[in-house]
Amino acid sequence: MTISYEWRFDTIEVSTASDPEDAAQVLHWRLIATDDADGVSSDVYGSVTLGSPDPDDFIEFDDITNANCVDWTVAAMTGDVTEDSLKAALAAQIIAQRNPPRVSKRPSGWSR
């Protein structure tokens, strides 16, 4: 099973302060996993709060790339949450979609 992963950033909350203007403060992200063979997919959503921008390494808002956001998101993860743990959980969800651990059933004699 080959899975492709895609990071998406639907919203970036920015500072309303004037110094620096439009500094990224909160990233709302989604990591999507898709099985290349059949298109079965799963995703996870979250957000991270960024620290104060480094004036020597500041990126203007319109120059922020998806790769910048991925780097910042991964760097801001804490505890047991890592990029690898998210990817492993998404892969497990895809497997569970194909082979559900449980399904809903009713005995045939029961009325609705």
Short mmCIF file of C-alpha atoms in Angstrom, two decimals:
data_model
loop_
_atom_site.label_atom_id
_atom_site.label_comp_id
_atom_site.label_asym_id
_atom_site.label_seq_id
_atom_site.Cartn_x
_atom_site.Cartn_y
_atom_site.Cartn_z
CA MET A 1 0.00 0.00 0.00
CA THR A 2 1.50 3.30 -1.12
CA ILE A 3 0.04 6.35 0.55
CA SER A 4 0.49 9.96 -0.53
CA TYR A 5 0.29 12.68 2.10
CA GLU A 6 -0.70 16.29 1.51
CA TRP A 7 -0.57 19.19 3.96
CA ARG A 8 -3.19 21.91 3.48
CA PHE A 9 -3.48 25.18 5.34
CA ASP A 10 -7.03 26.49 5.12
CA THR A 11 -6.55 29.50 7.37
CA ILE A 12 -3.63 31.48 8.70
CA GLU A 13 -4.45 33.84 11.55
CA VAL A 14 -2.23 36.91 11.50
CA SER A 15 -1.26 39.63 13.95
CA THR A 16 -3.10 42.91 13.68
CA ALA A 17 -0.14 44.71 15.24
CA SER A 18 1.85 46.96 12.98
CA ASP A 19 5.28 45.52 13.81
CA PRO A 20 5.53 43.26 11.95
CA GLU A 21 2.28 43.58 10.09
CA ASP A 22 0.42 40.36 9.16
CA ALA A 23 2.80 38.10 11.07
CA ALA A 24 1.52 34.51 11.01
CA GLN A 25 0.28 33.60 14.51
CA VAL A 26 -1.93 30.50 14.17
CA LEU A 27 -1.92 27.88 11.41
CA HIS A 28 -5.04 25.78 10.82
CA TRP A 29 -3.85 22.65 9.06
CA ARG A 30 -5.16 19.46 7.54
CA LEU A 31 -3.05 16.39 6.71
CA ILE A 32 -4.67 14.19 4.06
CA ALA A 33 -3.60 10.61 3.34
CA THR A 34 -4.67 8.94 0.10
CA ASP A 35 -3.95 5.38 -0.99
CA ASP A 36 -2.48 5.71 -4.48
CA ALA A 37 -3.98 2.39 -5.61
CA ASP A 38 -7.66 3.05 -5.00
CA GLY A 39 -8.09 6.60 -3.70
CA VAL A 40 -9.29 5.62 -0.21
CA SER A 41 -8.42 8.55 2.03
CA SER A 42 -8.47 9.86 5.56
CA ASP A 43 -7.53 13.17 7.09
CA VAL A 44 -6.79 14.89 10.37
CA TYR A 45 -7.25 18.55 11.26
CA GLY A 46 -5.52 20.71 13.84
CA SER A 47 -3.99 24.04 14.59
CA VAL A 48 -0.73 25.31 16.03
CA THR A 49 0.12 28.60 17.63
CA LEU A 50 3.41 30.05 16.51
CA GLY A 51 5.77 32.01 18.72
CA SER A 52 6.81 35.58 18.08
CA PRO A 53 8.43 35.98 14.68
CA ASP A 54 12.21 36.22 14.51
CA PRO A 55 12.93 39.65 13.00
CA ASP A 56 16.06 38.27 11.32
CA ASP A 57 14.12 35.42 9.69
CA PHE A 58 10.72 37.08 9.13
CA ILE A 59 8.78 36.13 6.00
CA GLU A 60 6.27 38.62 4.62
CA PHE A 61 2.74 37.21 4.54
CA ASP A 62 2.44 37.08 0.76
CA ASP A 63 5.79 35.26 0.56
CA ILE A 64 4.78 32.42 2.92
CA THR A 65 4.81 29.05 1.15
CA ASN A 66 3.07 25.80 1.94
CA ALA A 67 6.52 24.37 2.75
CA ASN A 68 7.08 27.14 5.32
CA CYS A 69 3.77 26.25 6.97
CA VAL A 70 4.63 22.53 7.06
CA ASP A 71 7.99 23.29 8.67
CA TRP A 72 6.41 25.59 11.27
CA THR A 73 3.62 23.10 12.03
CA VAL A 74 5.97 20.16 12.51
CA ALA A 75 8.31 22.27 14.65
CA ALA A 76 5.39 23.36 16.88
CA MET A 77 4.15 19.81 17.58
CA THR A 78 4.63 18.63 21.13
CA GLY A 79 4.49 15.41 23.13
CA ASP A 80 3.55 12.24 21.31
CA VAL A 81 2.14 14.14 18.33
CA THR A 82 4.64 14.06 15.48
CA GLU A 83 4.36 14.08 11.73
CA ASP A 84 5.21 10.35 11.74
CA SER A 85 2.57 9.53 14.36
CA LEU A 86 -0.08 11.42 12.38
CA LYS A 87 0.86 9.58 9.19
CA ALA A 88 0.77 6.21 10.99
CA ALA A 89 -2.68 6.98 12.41
CA LEU A 90 -4.00 8.00 8.98
CA ALA A 91 -2.62 4.81 7.40
CA ALA A 92 -4.36 2.78 10.13
CA GLN A 93 -7.63 4.62 9.42
CA ILE A 94 -7.39 3.73 5.73
CA ILE A 95 -6.85 0.06 6.63
CA ALA A 96 -9.82 0.20 9.03
CA GLN A 97 -12.03 1.62 6.27
CA ARG A 98 -11.31 -1.46 4.17
CA ASN A 99 -11.60 -3.91 7.08
CA PRO A 100 -13.83 -2.33 9.72
CA PRO A 101 -13.20 -3.71 13.21
CA ARG A 102 -16.97 -3.71 13.82
CA VAL A 103 -20.18 -3.14 11.88
CA SER A 104 -23.77 -2.41 12.93
CA LYS A 105 -26.30 -5.21 12.64
CA ARG A 106 -29.79 -6.13 13.89
CA PRO A 107 -31.12 -9.62 14.40
CA SER A 108 -33.39 -10.50 11.47
CA GLY A 109 -36.42 -11.07 13.73
CA TRP A 110 -36.38 -7.61 15.25
CA SER A 111 -38.84 -5.07 13.93
CA ARG A 112 -37.86 -1.53 13.26
#
